[in-house]
Amino acid sequence: MVQSGKLNMDVEKSYYLNQKHKDCLFRIAFREKEQLLELYNAINNSDYKDASELTIYTMEDVVFMGIKNDISFLIGEMLNLYEHQSTKNPNMPIRGLMYFARNYESYIARNNLDLFSSKLQKLPFPQYYVLYNGEKDEEDQRIMELKDAFPTWKGIEPCLNCTAILLNINCGHNAAVMKRSKTLRDYSFYIQRIRDHKATGMDISQAVDRATEECIREGILRDILLKNSAEVKNMVLGTWGTENHIRKQQEEQERIEKENEKLRERTIELKQETVGLKQETAELKQETAELKREKAELKREKAELVERKEAEETLTKKLLDAGRIEELKKALADGIYRRKLLEEYRLLSKNKE
């Protein structure tokens, strides 16, 4: 048995070393047409009987941008794409667009369609399902659309879209679909059994061994597990390591995004504070300028009062010296007359110039 520490290290490395993109258990469970037809009928609530009517379109040897689709097939006039996901990925519609483009390219080549013809060339109707069995909560069914990845443009709809229907295939979800597909139900139960054992403290290798033994005994995925037990174990361990790696990446990305959001919020707060400080500074400058004007006005008024007092004292002395007593009395009682005398004796500033 591989030791736990060595296993975890190898599983982590498998994400990088698995250049051949080996099949996951989900693809093994549905690689036979009979099981795939069963899954199609379960999802579409149909009753196709002849598995030979189903044409596989999965591109086994083609990897596009480091990923390849799980299952694609043609039945009747419908082109189906089924993607299995154990970690949440909002980019599945983008991937679906790429897959469908390549599948339609293959369909056009297989059927010798002439895209330069004056006659409209018919294509099969597309359907896209994402079958999710990750550990994070997810509703039974949800629509994912490519157009959500585009910027919003007021009054205009994008000319391109790709819609994926996400189905939660964990135990306890989508009971009607599970009831119609034993293989899907068994697959979900097997994965849940592994998780249950791992939750008790077993390492992943022990949990897989125990779940495999129990499911074979109970008739759950029995044929697949009996024929491919070693391969299944390697796939589950590799997938688990990949999931853990992706999960860690997503958690780290979420942590960084939260920190960046806090930084953005703090930046906005600082900008608002800066605007507030600038406004306060401008107001203080205005108040300071107003105070300076008031101070200058007070100083001018004080200077005028001092000048007026000195001028009046000088006028009083001059009138006394000149013996103009009556005029002095009149000047003390009449401000207009007093000013006239101040101007006469050129005692005010403007009269001195």
XYZ file of C-alpha atoms in Angstrom:
353
model
C 0.000 0.000 0.000
C 1.254 3.502 -0.819
C 1.870 5.591 2.262
C -0.433 8.526 2.803
C 2.229 11.226 2.500
C 3.656 9.774 -0.709
C 0.158 9.323 -2.122
C -0.794 12.936 -1.517
C 2.399 14.139 -3.157
C 1.877 11.917 -6.203
C -1.770 12.905 -6.477
C -0.829 16.578 -6.406
C 1.795 15.968 -9.096
C -0.688 14.031 -11.226
C -2.429 17.278 -12.071
C 0.711 18.398 -13.856
C 2.035 15.050 -15.078
C -1.209 13.727 -16.587
C -0.424 14.974 -20.074
C -2.554 12.257 -21.741
C -5.725 13.397 -19.971
C -6.765 9.894 -18.910
C -10.439 9.083 -18.604
C -12.216 9.904 -15.376
C -14.595 7.414 -13.768
C -17.595 9.284 -15.164
C -16.430 8.668 -18.736
C -15.736 5.011 -17.936
C -19.235 4.616 -16.491
C -20.832 5.968 -19.669
C -18.426 4.916 -22.396
C -20.732 2.117 -23.586
C -23.596 3.243 -25.798
C -26.201 1.397 -23.722
C -25.314 3.343 -20.560
C -25.040 6.594 -22.505
C -28.475 6.058 -24.055
C -29.813 5.336 -20.578
C -28.370 8.659 -19.354
C -29.813 10.512 -22.354
C -33.284 9.046 -21.736
C -33.056 9.900 -18.027
C -32.160 13.532 -18.670
C -34.612 14.056 -21.536
C -37.388 11.822 -20.170
C -37.375 9.976 -23.503
C -37.553 6.273 -24.354
C -35.044 5.491 -27.075
C -34.396 1.728 -27.277
C -31.787 1.265 -30.001
C -28.308 2.265 -28.818
C -26.997 1.850 -32.367
C -28.806 5.077 -33.270
C -26.323 6.923 -31.086
C -23.131 8.259 -32.747
C -20.215 9.183 -30.476
C -18.672 12.573 -31.192
C -16.312 12.737 -28.215
C -12.899 13.766 -29.491
C -10.714 11.233 -27.733
C -7.345 12.398 -29.032
C -7.956 16.114 -29.385
C -7.053 18.434 -26.521
C -8.028 22.071 -26.930
C -6.403 24.633 -24.596
C -5.425 21.861 -22.179
C -8.934 20.415 -21.799
C -11.194 18.027 -23.676
C -14.875 17.321 -23.462
C -16.198 14.359 -21.457
C -18.986 13.020 -23.697
C -20.520 14.288 -26.935
C -22.806 12.276 -29.163
C -25.423 12.557 -31.857
C -28.837 10.930 -31.604
C -31.474 11.651 -34.201
C -31.058 15.323 -35.076
C -29.702 16.324 -31.675
C -26.017 16.928 -30.866
C -25.464 16.414 -27.126
C -22.588 17.537 -24.957
C -22.319 16.184 -21.398
C -19.616 17.584 -19.128
C -18.880 16.184 -15.675
C -17.676 18.673 -13.052
C -16.595 18.057 -9.462
C -15.602 21.683 -8.820
C -17.704 24.739 -9.581
C -16.719 26.396 -12.825
C -18.685 29.375 -14.191
C -16.740 29.147 -17.468
C -18.462 25.994 -18.746
C -20.467 27.911 -21.413
C -17.177 29.226 -22.817
C -15.805 25.701 -22.961
C -19.070 24.503 -24.498
C -18.719 27.074 -27.267
C -15.277 25.689 -28.103
C -16.439 22.061 -27.978
C -19.499 22.668 -30.130
C -17.438 24.551 -32.704
C -15.105 21.580 -33.074
C -17.970 19.056 -33.061
C -19.825 20.959 -35.774
C -16.604 21.176 -37.730
C -16.362 17.385 -37.492
C -20.061 16.987 -38.415
C -19.665 19.197 -41.478
C -16.651 17.180 -42.626
C -18.336 13.792 -41.975
C -21.455 14.777 -43.881
C -19.725 16.669 -46.686
C -21.755 19.826 -46.092
C -21.046 22.615 -48.561
C -20.898 25.927 -46.708
C -20.591 27.751 -50.044
C -23.887 26.309 -51.282
C -26.847 28.547 -52.073
C -28.947 26.092 -50.049
C -29.035 26.330 -46.267
C -27.004 23.487 -44.750
C -28.824 21.940 -41.768
C -27.028 21.211 -38.492
C -28.143 19.021 -35.546
C -29.885 20.711 -32.626
C -27.390 21.390 -29.756
C -27.987 20.431 -26.114
C -25.449 21.005 -23.333
C -25.562 19.576 -19.804
C -23.050 20.019 -16.995
C -23.360 17.178 -14.473
C -22.054 18.451 -11.148
C -21.149 16.308 -8.140
C -18.822 18.587 -6.193
C -18.906 19.035 -2.425
C -20.043 22.664 -2.468
C -23.786 23.294 -2.267
C -25.583 23.593 -5.577
C -29.261 23.680 -6.518
C -30.807 20.796 -8.479
C -30.797 22.664 -11.778
C -29.401 25.973 -12.967
C -28.918 27.734 -16.303
C -25.442 28.976 -17.255
C -25.075 31.261 -20.274
C -22.122 32.410 -22.334
C -23.566 35.915 -22.640
C -22.931 36.430 -18.909
C -19.215 36.551 -19.791
C -19.745 39.539 -22.111
C -19.911 43.185 -21.021
C -23.412 44.619 -20.820
C -24.298 46.789 -23.799
C -27.461 48.819 -23.278
C -30.203 47.970 -25.770
C -28.155 45.331 -27.615
C -28.091 41.555 -27.204
C -24.879 39.679 -28.089
C -24.952 37.867 -31.430
C -23.447 34.780 -29.763
C -24.607 32.611 -26.867
C -24.152 29.098 -25.490
C -26.496 27.792 -22.804
C -25.511 25.035 -20.392
C -27.964 23.340 -18.036
C -26.248 22.396 -14.794
C -27.665 19.300 -13.059
C -26.637 18.414 -9.526
C -26.025 14.640 -9.553
C -25.053 14.293 -5.898
C -27.069 11.863 -3.801
C -30.372 13.414 -2.794
C -30.664 15.641 -5.865
C -32.652 15.299 -9.105
C -34.428 12.170 -7.884
C -36.456 11.763 -11.101
C -33.318 11.668 -13.266
C -31.561 9.318 -10.838
C -34.546 6.976 -10.832
C -34.410 6.650 -14.626
C -30.643 5.973 -14.789
C -29.236 3.242 -12.546
C -25.688 3.877 -13.786
C -25.851 7.550 -12.830
C -27.441 6.683 -9.492
C -24.735 4.083 -8.789
C -21.974 6.471 -9.814
C -23.284 9.151 -7.416
C -23.680 6.626 -4.624
C -20.141 5.291 -5.128
C -18.615 8.796 -4.931
C -20.690 9.574 -1.833
C -19.564 6.329 -0.195
C -15.902 7.360 -0.742
C -16.598 10.772 0.805
C -18.378 9.193 3.775
C -15.406 6.923 4.528
C -12.941 9.765 4.081
C -14.984 11.829 6.551
C -14.339 9.149 9.214
C -10.590 9.822 9.019
C -9.521 7.315 6.370
C -6.979 8.460 3.826
C -8.291 8.639 0.279
C -6.677 5.330 -0.780
C -8.310 3.411 2.078
C -11.646 5.157 1.458
C -11.589 4.119 -2.212
C -10.723 0.496 -1.344
C -13.477 0.264 1.265
C -16.112 1.922 -0.972
C -15.147 -0.326 -3.894
C -15.454 -3.518 -1.796
C -18.829 -2.458 -0.400
C -20.271 -1.358 -3.747
C -19.210 -4.587 -5.493
C -20.856 -6.551 -2.701
C -24.031 -4.441 -2.932
C -24.227 -4.516 -6.742
C -23.392 -0.838 -7.209
C -21.315 -0.269 -10.379
C -20.453 -3.925 -9.907
C -19.426 -4.773 -13.477
C -17.308 -1.649 -13.919
C -15.585 -2.047 -10.563
C -14.907 -5.765 -11.090
C -13.481 -5.327 -14.591
C -11.549 -2.137 -13.940
C -10.879 -2.009 -10.180
C -7.192 -1.020 -10.445
C -7.891 1.471 -13.240
C -10.841 2.917 -11.356
C -8.764 3.375 -8.225
C -6.003 5.155 -10.123
C -8.554 7.369 -11.831
C -10.335 8.241 -8.585
C -7.060 8.999 -6.814
C -5.843 11.101 -9.716
C -9.170 12.893 -9.995
C -9.239 13.508 -6.255
C -5.766 15.032 -6.409
C -6.760 17.186 -9.338
C -9.922 18.291 -7.533
C -7.927 19.169 -4.426
C -5.454 21.126 -6.520
C -8.227 23.019 -8.332
C -10.080 23.545 -5.058
C -6.956 25.017 -3.450
C -6.462 27.258 -6.461
C -10.075 28.415 -6.270
C -9.839 29.032 -2.523
C -6.627 30.999 -3.025
C -8.229 32.939 -5.859
C -11.286 33.656 -3.693
C -8.987 34.810 -0.870
C -7.089 37.104 -3.244
C -10.336 38.434 -4.717
C -11.668 39.183 -1.229
C -8.433 40.994 -0.347
C -8.553 42.882 -3.633
C -12.181 43.810 -2.967
C -11.180 45.123 0.478
C -8.351 47.090 -1.141
C -10.755 48.490 -3.729
C -13.213 49.480 -1.000
C -10.403 51.061 1.039
C -9.135 52.871 -2.068
C -12.615 54.281 -2.671
C -12.810 55.335 0.995
C -9.396 57.026 0.763
C -10.442 58.801 -2.432
C -13.611 59.988 -0.717
C -11.589 61.077 2.317
C -9.137 62.876 0.013
C -12.000 64.663 -1.734
C -13.377 65.581 1.672
C -9.994 66.854 2.843
C -9.553 68.886 -0.339
C -12.984 70.393 0.178
C -12.196 71.153 3.825
C -8.841 72.656 2.790
C -10.547 74.840 0.201
C -13.094 75.948 2.791
C -10.313 76.695 5.295
C -8.447 78.732 2.677
C -11.603 80.648 1.948
C -12.211 81.237 5.665
C -8.570 82.290 6.124
C -8.808 84.739 3.236
C -12.039 86.123 4.692
C -10.414 86.508 8.120
C -7.464 88.291 6.497
C -9.846 90.666 4.760
C -11.728 91.288 8.004
C -8.447 91.821 9.859
C -7.241 94.291 7.227
C -10.578 96.118 7.392
C -10.378 96.328 11.178
C -6.811 97.568 10.945
C -7.828 100.210 8.415
C -10.781 101.285 10.568
C -8.536 101.451 13.632
C -5.987 103.527 11.741
C -8.740 105.892 10.604
C -10.038 106.219 14.167
C -6.576 106.948 15.489
C -6.001 109.461 12.684
C -9.407 111.086 13.293
C -8.735 111.331 17.025
C -5.318 112.902 16.475
C -6.748 115.246 13.831
C -9.572 116.353 16.132
C -7.115 116.921 18.996
C -4.945 119.005 16.657
C -8.015 120.925 15.428
C -9.068 121.692 19.017
C -5.572 123.029 19.806
C -5.479 125.149 16.646
C -8.935 126.632 17.298
C -8.010 127.438 20.905
C -4.734 129.009 19.812
C -6.627 131.081 17.240
C -9.247 132.113 19.798
C -12.034 130.599 17.731
C -13.975 129.398 20.739
C -17.427 129.629 19.214
C -16.307 127.639 16.209
C -14.804 125.058 18.535
C -18.083 124.680 20.378
C -19.978 124.329 17.105
C -17.452 121.774 15.829
C -17.860 119.647 18.966
C -21.635 119.634 18.523
C -21.826 119.335 14.707
C -19.934 116.495 13.008
C -20.408 117.932 9.503
C -19.014 121.308 10.548
C -16.169 119.591 12.411
C -15.217 117.701 9.237
C -15.314 120.942 7.261
C -12.831 122.469 9.672
C -10.615 119.358 9.525
C -10.512 119.704 5.756
C -9.886 123.439 6.044
C -6.856 122.877 8.240
C -5.823 119.934 5.968
C -5.685 117.545 8.935
C -7.125 114.446 7.152
C -4.972 112.120 5.031
C -6.629 112.981 1.717
C -6.215 116.700 2.459
C -2.512 116.282 3.149
C -1.670 114.974 -0.315
